[in-house]
Amino acid sequence: MRLFNLLSGPAVALTALLASTSALAEQSISDGRYEIHYNAFNSSFVTPEVAQANNLVRSKYRALVNVSVLEMQEDGSKQPVRAIVSGQASNLLNQAQTLEFKQIDEGDALYYIGSFRFTEDEQLKINLNVQPDPDKPAYTIEFDQRFYVD
């Protein structure tokens, strides 16, 4: 987890927020070549300054999905890589919202942010398709999460 000073810039603050949120509810898959990290959280966790700098909508009824892809290197290190990311969030009635992902590239960190609406105490199924190699099939990730209004 990165330590940061909120005065050091919105991008660094967003990276730190995403890293700390990820640490609280770490979700990832790995196939030995790629490691895909993902999580979802209320958009109100992002400060107004960070949201504005990254063109993110904050609302007590909106959540964000964060996806990052790391490629394993021969020396054992991990390198952030670009990916094609898409997905949707569906409620228990199968009403789906398409997630539009925005790439945020900070040089040493690369991640994709998508947003969706929710209501109080709503259980949503989040389906993601993550394709780091355009010549290979996408990885499919599904998870359920309950959201609460802040």
Short mmCIF file of C-alpha atoms in Angstrom, two decimals:
data_model
loop_
_atom_site.label_atom_id
_atom_site.label_comp_id
_atom_site.label_asym_id
_atom_site.label_seq_id
_atom_site.Cartn_x
_atom_site.Cartn_y
_atom_site.Cartn_z
CA MET A 1 0.00 0.00 0.00
CA ARG A 2 1.32 3.42 -0.88
CA LEU A 3 1.55 6.18 1.66
CA PHE A 4 0.67 9.58 0.33
CA ASN A 5 0.18 13.20 1.14
CA LEU A 6 -3.09 14.56 -0.23
CA LEU A 7 -1.21 17.70 -1.18
CA SER A 8 1.08 15.75 -3.50
CA GLY A 9 -1.49 15.55 -6.28
CA PRO A 10 -4.83 14.03 -7.20
CA ALA A 11 -3.39 11.17 -9.24
CA VAL A 12 -1.21 10.01 -6.36
CA ALA A 13 -4.16 10.34 -4.00
CA LEU A 14 -6.32 8.21 -6.30
CA THR A 15 -3.62 5.54 -6.55
CA ALA A 16 -3.29 5.45 -2.78
CA LEU A 17 -7.05 5.27 -2.34
CA LEU A 18 -7.33 2.41 -4.79
CA ALA A 19 -4.40 0.60 -3.19
CA SER A 20 -5.86 0.99 0.29
CA THR A 21 -9.34 -0.04 -0.85
CA SER A 22 -7.82 -3.04 -2.56
CA ALA A 23 -5.97 -4.00 0.60
CA LEU A 24 -9.24 -4.02 2.54
CA ALA A 25 -11.03 -6.34 0.11
CA GLU A 26 -8.35 -7.87 -2.06
CA GLN A 27 -9.77 -9.75 -5.01
CA SER A 28 -7.59 -11.09 -7.77
CA ILE A 29 -7.06 -13.90 -10.22
CA SER A 30 -3.79 -15.14 -11.67
CA ASP A 31 -2.84 -17.61 -14.36
CA GLY A 32 0.93 -17.38 -13.95
CA ARG A 33 1.31 -14.83 -16.75
CA TYR A 34 -1.19 -12.15 -15.69
CA GLU A 35 -2.44 -11.08 -12.30
CA ILE A 36 -5.77 -9.21 -12.46
CA HIS A 37 -6.82 -7.21 -9.40
CA TYR A 38 -10.34 -5.87 -9.01
CA ASN A 39 -12.60 -4.32 -6.41
CA ALA A 40 -15.71 -2.17 -6.11
CA PHE A 41 -16.42 0.62 -3.62
CA ASN A 42 -18.62 3.65 -3.05
CA SER A 43 -17.57 6.64 -5.14
CA SER A 44 -17.94 8.86 -2.08
CA PHE A 45 -14.68 7.32 -0.78
CA VAL A 46 -12.86 9.39 -3.42
CA THR A 47 -12.19 12.98 -2.37
CA PRO A 48 -13.83 15.76 -4.42
CA GLU A 49 -10.40 16.94 -5.63
CA VAL A 50 -9.36 13.50 -6.84
CA ALA A 51 -12.75 12.91 -8.48
CA GLN A 52 -12.56 16.23 -10.32
CA ALA A 53 -8.97 15.68 -11.47
CA ASN A 54 -9.86 12.24 -12.85
CA ASN A 55 -13.32 13.14 -14.17
CA LEU A 56 -15.10 10.74 -11.79
CA VAL A 57 -18.64 11.26 -10.53
CA ARG A 58 -19.03 11.18 -6.74
CA SER A 59 -22.44 10.31 -5.30
CA LYS A 60 -23.78 8.38 -2.36
CA TYR A 61 -25.69 6.32 -4.96
CA ARG A 62 -22.75 5.57 -7.27
CA ALA A 63 -19.99 2.98 -6.98
CA LEU A 64 -16.69 2.50 -8.79
CA VAL A 65 -15.06 -0.67 -10.06
CA ASN A 66 -11.26 -0.67 -10.17
CA VAL A 67 -9.36 -3.14 -12.39
CA SER A 68 -5.59 -3.42 -12.80
CA VAL A 69 -3.57 -5.95 -14.76
CA LEU A 70 0.00 -6.95 -13.99
CA GLU A 71 2.17 -9.11 -16.23
CA MET A 72 4.70 -11.40 -14.58
CA GLN A 73 8.24 -10.72 -15.79
CA GLU A 74 11.04 -13.28 -16.16
CA ASP A 75 12.88 -11.73 -13.20
CA GLY A 76 9.84 -12.25 -10.95
CA SER A 77 8.73 -8.62 -10.99
CA LYS A 78 5.28 -7.48 -12.11
CA GLN A 79 4.67 -4.84 -14.76
CA PRO A 80 1.36 -2.97 -15.25
CA VAL A 81 -0.06 -3.62 -18.72
CA ARG A 82 -2.86 -2.20 -20.84
CA ALA A 83 -6.02 -4.23 -21.30
CA ILE A 84 -9.42 -4.08 -22.91
CA VAL A 85 -11.86 -3.92 -19.99
CA SER A 86 -15.66 -4.11 -20.19
CA GLY A 87 -18.42 -5.23 -17.91
CA GLN A 88 -21.81 -4.77 -16.38
CA ALA A 89 -23.51 -4.57 -12.99
CA SER A 90 -26.84 -6.38 -12.59
CA ASN A 91 -29.35 -6.37 -9.77
CA LEU A 92 -31.39 -9.35 -8.56
CA LEU A 93 -34.06 -8.61 -11.21
CA ASN A 94 -31.37 -8.90 -13.91
CA GLN A 95 -31.56 -5.18 -14.71
CA ALA A 96 -28.09 -4.48 -16.06
CA GLN A 97 -25.96 -1.36 -16.35
CA THR A 98 -23.11 -1.39 -18.85
CA LEU A 99 -19.84 -0.26 -17.30
CA GLU A 100 -17.78 2.20 -19.33
CA PHE A 101 -14.16 1.98 -18.17
CA LYS A 102 -11.77 4.89 -18.12
CA GLN A 103 -8.04 4.19 -18.23
CA ILE A 104 -5.91 6.02 -15.69
CA ASP A 105 -2.18 5.87 -16.44
CA GLU A 106 0.21 7.23 -13.81
CA GLY A 107 3.38 5.79 -15.30
CA ASP A 108 4.15 3.21 -12.63
CA ALA A 109 0.44 2.45 -12.09
CA LEU A 110 -2.20 1.67 -14.71
CA TYR A 111 -5.80 0.91 -13.89
CA TYR A 112 -9.32 1.07 -15.25
CA ILE A 113 -12.26 2.68 -13.47
CA GLY A 114 -15.93 2.07 -14.29
CA SER A 115 -18.96 3.39 -12.43
CA PHE A 116 -22.56 2.37 -11.83
CA ARG A 117 -25.59 3.38 -9.78
CA PHE A 118 -27.05 1.47 -6.84
CA THR A 119 -29.80 1.83 -4.25
CA GLU A 120 -29.58 1.35 -0.47
CA ASP A 121 -28.69 -2.18 0.60
CA GLU A 122 -28.56 -3.47 -2.99
CA GLN A 123 -26.89 -6.72 -3.97
CA LEU A 124 -25.26 -6.48 -7.39
CA LYS A 125 -23.53 -9.03 -9.59
CA ILE A 126 -20.56 -7.51 -11.36
CA ASN A 127 -19.34 -9.19 -14.55
CA LEU A 128 -16.00 -8.15 -16.00
CA ASN A 129 -14.21 -9.07 -19.21
CA VAL A 130 -10.50 -8.28 -19.04
CA GLN A 131 -8.36 -8.85 -22.12
CA PRO A 132 -4.66 -8.01 -21.68
CA ASP A 133 -3.71 -9.74 -24.95
CA PRO A 134 -5.98 -8.74 -27.86
CA ASP A 135 -5.07 -12.00 -29.64
CA LYS A 136 -6.32 -14.18 -26.76
CA PRO A 137 -9.77 -14.54 -25.18
CA ALA A 138 -10.73 -12.22 -22.33
CA TYR A 139 -10.68 -13.36 -18.72
CA THR A 140 -14.19 -13.45 -17.27
CA ILE A 141 -14.58 -12.33 -13.66
CA GLU A 142 -17.86 -12.39 -11.73
CA PHE A 143 -18.47 -11.31 -8.17
CA ASP A 144 -21.40 -10.24 -6.01
CA GLN A 145 -21.28 -7.29 -3.68
CA ARG A 146 -23.79 -5.49 -1.49
CA PHE A 147 -23.73 -1.69 -1.54
CA TYR A 148 -24.95 0.77 1.07
CA VAL A 149 -25.60 4.48 0.82
CA ASP A 150 -23.04 6.54 2.78
#
